[in-house]
Amino acid sequence: MPPLLELKGMTKTFPGVKANDNVNLTLNAGEVHALLGENGAGKSTLVKMIYGILRPDSGQMYWMGEPSDISSPAIARSLGIAMVFQHFSLFDSMSVLENIALGLEKGIDKATLEQQIVDISNRYGLPLDPDRHIYTLSVGECQRIEIIRCLLQNPKLLVMDEPTSVLTPQEVSKLFETLNRLSDEGVAILYISHKLDEIKALCEKATILRAGKVVESVDVAGESPQSLAAKMMGQELPPNPNDTQRKVGDIRLDIRNLNQPPEDQFGIRLKEINLQVRSGEIVGIAGVAGNGQDELLKVLNGEQLSTQAGAVSIDNQPCANYGPNQRRALGMASIPEQRLGHGAVSTMSLIDNTLLTAFQRLDLLSFGFIGYPRSRKYCSAVVEDFNVKSNGISVEAGSLSGGNLQKFIVGREIKQNPTILIVSQPTWGVDAGAARTIHNALRELADNGTAILVISQDLDELMAISDRIAAICAGSLSPTTPTSEITIEQIGLMMAGVTGDVTGNVMGGGQC
Amino acid sequence: MLLSLVKRPEQSKAMVYVSPIIALGLTLISGILLFQIMGVHPAQALYAFFVDPITTKYGWAELGVKATPLILIGVALSVGFRAGVWNIGAEGQLTLGAICGGGIALWLYQVDSVFVLPLMIICGVLGGMAWAAIPAFLKTRFNANEILTSLMLTYVATLLLSLLIHGAWRDPDGFNFPVSRIFSDSATLPIIWQGTRLHLGWILTIAAAIAVWVLMSKTIIGFQIKVIGQAPKAGRHAGFSVNRTIWFSLMLGGGMAGMAGLFEVAGPIGQLLPSISPGYGFTAIIVAFVGRLHPVGVFFAGLVMALSYLGGESAQITMNLPLAVTGVFQGLLLFFLLACDVLITYRLQFKFPVTSTRGSKHV
């Protein structure tokens, strides 16, 4: 039997860069195949060609042995190729059901479709209310829509771009069950991820890309995460610096009985949140997307004001009614989850993007006029110190890769020497090298006495960098537990809203 | 040969400036066709429209007179458009500026003082701002669409002016014509070029364009406006207020439109009439976009649009063409500009039929 999909000599050139250079790949039915590589290695380009979004400059694709010219996503879908993108294409003002209906080739009546959605979401553990509007959903929930949308097509090949970054460990294992079941049913899965442990757990084969070329196609069973990382990066990852015992000092960020009604009707209400973060300490907040993380970040960084001034204090100064710049003046910096559009403006230069959050703390203005020479200098320093790969500092932020942009944003905040840093999803969709850079920068900042609050859905990340961990579920925050005394499974239960002694018997559960 | 649009990897910077020129070229070509259809000699008509008006010193001065309100309003509107605030009602704000400033002139018609004119300008600006404050309030308080509210208020403003001219402010010695008194000398803008109608407003307009350029490119306020316009969430994260930006944009637009209105009645018109503007407030929207929302671009776009007004009059006089030609040319220019702007994010690709297929097939 011929392989399900075979790629031969796929080459794609963009102005200035050879994104794919003579890439070969073979995929059999029922195989779970990892596509591994750093950001910019050409993984997205390759899968976009498979899905018909991009046309190769040269090379040939064979679908079940037949030479095939996949010139559009519609053709890809008709062949049985489905794809879950890293960036979602959903209409904010429409409901889940309407969005799914829009993507379907042929019309189907609403009730049947709704039933199908509910069936698939139950079967694969992807809880979703078909009537909710997209703008009220979290990243994780949006991804569920994309997965369900694909499964509705009964695909022969499912391409997944970083699917697990927004799921709890329990959900990840449930998704893996789903994927394994699909693979047993004969569906091939092309799985893009940076998470080497996941690839070890899920995939049989891995094709490793570096700078547009295939480094190697390997059997995953014969590789360790370290050897995969080394092949992916072309060098061994520098070892994690040993966590020296940091000196924990006074309370810097003090959140007391914080209650915050949601901004819109589908938002999450924050309930009775209590948390103290001390100088020199990294506290992690775990949670499934859409449980109040966004709301918490906004109420902490001043994007949303609270009427109880004392609910949030910076160095004993009640500030819950202060705007973002007043809080910056007190020493607080924040890094939102969404890089483009929230953390940075994609159409503006890096210089302007530096100015965005640094103008006040670094005193870059004089009488309302922008001091461009100093802004430029600061921007260059950020780009250099955080090893941001960009074509100068005048390029638009949107032209940077995800990892580089994240390094830039993290660097922009860290180099302002904040006394408190609140960061959401510091390494989402960022390659291993950039993630390491960011984690080390956060550690170093804490070593120098900054209180750091990390909100993340990546539990490995939280386990690796935080001193204490809490979980947020439906707007309520659990008490914190020292990281050394907790397991990933226990955090997973806390994320699911299980109350009581998570280290002992499970007292009761709730779906978030 | 097939023609297709291909998305550029990044926006073309050059096309941002080339697109208005292509649009202008296409407008001229359409104009030639249009004149041909109308049975007029195209070369003569185009000459009458675009060249004849500026063959004299007086013509050049008139260009400045017509361009004054267009540039003044266009520059202010471009600030709002950059912030994503769509003030379509500059015509109404212009009218209110004329009413408030002109009202001062009528009230103080017997006073001979150097303070009358400055007071009129201030009141004109305040009048325009007050009119723009209504959409600003409705937008920030109730999230009412400013496009609708500002546009509808234009019609209210026009009727308000008409009411005053036909009623309380009618010239007592005017044989019942619906016009106001003629403004006194101290309520009239001084002429800066003897023998023409070019007035002080022209200088103030150039100053305003420079001030807005400095505001937008050098100050944190301009930066804030650009950020809010392109990424409101990033603006909030940076600590910029969306509501304050809405207020600022509308106040600036309203104030400068009000000033333009006052310049019209205290300058070339010299009194209040039921109709004081041939749609400057609307044409300024075209000016702002043709000028790429940049003060320098707006300056030149204002001159081009001013020429279209003069050309329309000239073509009417010398060629017997209808005045509507002006509107047609203005409309064509905006139409082609919006079409050509596609070239900023897309490029044209000529595809030639492939003679040999690679043996691939569609499934």
mmCIF file of N, CA, C and O in Angstrom, chain B residues 34-62:
data_model
loop_
_atom_site.group_PDB
_atom_site.id
_atom_site.type_symbol
_atom_site.label_atom_id
_atom_site.label_comp_id
_atom_site.label_asym_id
_atom_site.label_seq_id
_atom_site.Cartn_x
_atom_site.Cartn_y
_atom_site.Cartn_z
ATOM 1 N N LEU B 34 -15.129 61.161 -20.330
ATOM 2 C CA LEU B 34 -16.385 61.821 -19.960
ATOM 3 C C LEU B 34 -16.663 62.998 -20.891
ATOM 4 O O LEU B 34 -17.758 63.143 -21.433
ATOM 5 N N PHE B 35 -15.634 63.814 -21.108
ATOM 6 C CA PHE B 35 -15.810 64.992 -21.979
ATOM 7 C C PHE B 35 -16.110 64.559 -23.398
ATOM 8 O O PHE B 35 -16.907 65.169 -24.101
ATOM 9 N N GLN B 36 -15.451 63.457 -23.806
ATOM 10 C CA GLN B 36 -15.690 62.922 -25.148
ATOM 11 C C GLN B 36 -17.164 62.568 -25.315
ATOM 12 O O GLN B 36 -17.794 62.929 -26.297
ATOM 13 N N ILE B 37 -17.682 61.870 -24.312
ATOM 14 C CA ILE B 37 -19.089 61.455 -24.372
ATOM 15 C C ILE B 37 -20.006 62.668 -24.407
ATOM 16 O O ILE B 37 -21.022 62.698 -25.098
ATOM 17 N N MET B 38 -19.600 63.720 -23.646
ATOM 18 C CA MET B 38 -20.446 64.913 -23.596
ATOM 19 C C MET B 38 -20.326 65.743 -24.871
ATOM 20 O O MET B 38 -21.005 66.756 -25.030
ATOM 21 N N GLY B 39 -19.427 65.304 -25.770
ATOM 22 C CA GLY B 39 -19.278 66.019 -27.020
ATOM 23 C C GLY B 39 -18.466 67.291 -26.901
ATOM 24 O O GLY B 39 -18.605 68.217 -27.702
ATOM 25 N N VAL B 40 -17.634 67.345 -25.869
ATOM 26 C CA VAL B 40 -16.789 68.520 -25.696
ATOM 27 C C VAL B 40 -15.368 68.116 -26.055
ATOM 28 O O VAL B 40 -14.968 66.969 -25.845
ATOM 29 N N HIS B 41 -14.598 69.008 -26.581
ATOM 30 C CA HIS B 41 -13.218 68.705 -26.903
ATOM 31 C C HIS B 41 -12.447 68.482 -25.605
ATOM 32 O O HIS B 41 -12.328 69.397 -24.789
ATOM 33 N N PRO B 42 -11.931 67.260 -25.391
ATOM 34 C CA PRO B 42 -11.328 66.953 -24.088
ATOM 35 C C PRO B 42 -10.163 67.873 -23.722
ATOM 36 O O PRO B 42 -10.070 68.330 -22.589
ATOM 37 N N ALA B 43 -9.299 68.168 -24.666
ATOM 38 C CA ALA B 43 -8.135 68.990 -24.350
ATOM 39 C C ALA B 43 -8.571 70.363 -23.875
ATOM 40 O O ALA B 43 -8.093 70.888 -22.865
ATOM 41 N N GLN B 44 -9.538 70.935 -24.587
ATOM 42 C CA GLN B 44 -10.039 72.263 -24.200
ATOM 43 C C GLN B 44 -10.684 72.216 -22.819
ATOM 44 O O GLN B 44 -10.458 73.080 -21.986
ATOM 45 N N ALA B 45 -11.478 71.160 -22.624
ATOM 46 C CA ALA B 45 -12.199 71.061 -21.353
ATOM 47 C C ALA B 45 -11.226 70.895 -20.186
ATOM 48 O O ALA B 45 -11.355 71.563 -19.160
ATOM 49 N N LEU B 46 -10.245 70.003 -20.396
ATOM 50 C CA LEU B 46 -9.277 69.788 -19.314
ATOM 51 C C LEU B 46 -8.483 71.068 -19.055
ATOM 52 O O LEU B 46 -8.176 71.403 -17.919
ATOM 53 N N TYR B 47 -8.167 71.779 -20.135
ATOM 54 C CA TYR B 47 -7.450 73.041 -19.965
ATOM 55 C C TYR B 47 -8.299 74.012 -19.149
ATOM 56 O O TYR B 47 -7.838 74.616 -18.195
ATOM 57 N N ALA B 48 -9.561 74.090 -19.531
ATOM 58 C CA ALA B 48 -10.450 75.006 -18.814
ATOM 59 C C ALA B 48 -10.599 74.594 -17.353
ATOM 60 O O ALA B 48 -10.712 75.426 -16.458
ATOM 61 N N PHE B 49 -10.570 73.289 -17.148
ATOM 62 C CA PHE B 49 -10.815 72.797 -15.791
ATOM 63 C C PHE B 49 -9.573 72.915 -14.909
ATOM 64 O O PHE B 49 -9.640 73.381 -13.773
ATOM 65 N N PHE B 50 -8.435 72.489 -15.424
ATOM 66 C CA PHE B 50 -7.259 72.367 -14.560
ATOM 67 C C PHE B 50 -6.202 73.457 -14.744
ATOM 68 O O PHE B 50 -5.385 73.666 -13.852
ATOM 69 N N VAL B 51 -6.165 74.110 -15.887
ATOM 70 C CA VAL B 51 -5.071 75.056 -16.140
ATOM 71 C C VAL B 51 -5.555 76.496 -16.115
ATOM 72 O O VAL B 51 -4.983 77.346 -15.425
ATOM 73 N N ASP B 52 -6.630 76.735 -16.818
ATOM 74 C CA ASP B 52 -7.119 78.101 -16.943
ATOM 75 C C ASP B 52 -7.295 78.814 -15.600
ATOM 76 O O ASP B 52 -6.919 79.974 -15.463
ATOM 77 N N PRO B 53 -7.836 78.114 -14.573
ATOM 78 C CA PRO B 53 -8.081 78.831 -13.303
ATOM 79 C C PRO B 53 -6.804 79.387 -12.680
ATOM 80 O O PRO B 53 -6.867 80.352 -11.916
ATOM 81 N N ILE B 54 -5.638 78.807 -12.969
ATOM 82 C CA ILE B 54 -4.431 79.282 -12.286
ATOM 83 C C ILE B 54 -3.458 79.942 -13.259
ATOM 84 O O ILE B 54 -2.250 79.859 -13.116
ATOM 85 N N THR B 55 -4.023 80.616 -14.268
ATOM 86 C CA THR B 55 -3.144 81.334 -15.186
ATOM 87 C C THR B 55 -2.947 82.782 -14.738
ATOM 88 O O THR B 55 -2.155 83.502 -15.318
ATOM 89 N N THR B 56 -3.688 83.188 -13.705
ATOM 90 C CA THR B 56 -3.548 84.577 -13.258
ATOM 91 C C THR B 56 -3.178 84.610 -11.780
ATOM 92 O O THR B 56 -3.336 83.621 -11.058
ATOM 93 N N LYS B 57 -2.693 85.759 -11.344
ATOM 94 C CA LYS B 57 -2.377 85.974 -9.942
ATOM 95 C C LYS B 57 -3.647 85.790 -9.097
ATOM 96 O O LYS B 57 -3.637 85.128 -8.055
ATOM 97 N N TYR B 58 -4.747 86.321 -9.618
ATOM 98 C CA TYR B 58 -6.003 86.207 -8.895
ATOM 99 C C TYR B 58 -6.399 84.738 -8.748
ATOM 100 O O TYR B 58 -6.864 84.295 -7.697
ATOM 101 N N GLY B 59 -6.160 83.975 -9.801
ATOM 102 C CA GLY B 59 -6.487 82.550 -9.768
ATOM 103 C C GLY B 59 -5.701 81.826 -8.691
ATOM 104 O O GLY B 59 -6.255 81.013 -7.936
ATOM 105 N N TRP B 60 -4.405 82.111 -8.598
ATOM 106 C CA TRP B 60 -3.579 81.477 -7.571
ATOM 107 C C TRP B 60 -4.083 81.846 -6.170
ATOM 108 O O TRP B 60 -4.131 81.007 -5.276
ATOM 109 N N ALA B 61 -4.458 83.113 -6.004
ATOM 110 C CA ALA B 61 -4.964 83.534 -4.700
ATOM 111 C C ALA B 61 -6.262 82.812 -4.372
ATOM 112 O O ALA B 61 -6.483 82.370 -3.238
ATOM 113 N N GLU B 62 -7.124 82.665 -5.415
ATOM 114 C CA GLU B 62 -8.390 81.954 -5.194
ATOM 115 C C GLU B 62 -8.153 80.503 -4.787
ATOM 116 O O GLU B 62 -8.893 79.925 -3.992
#
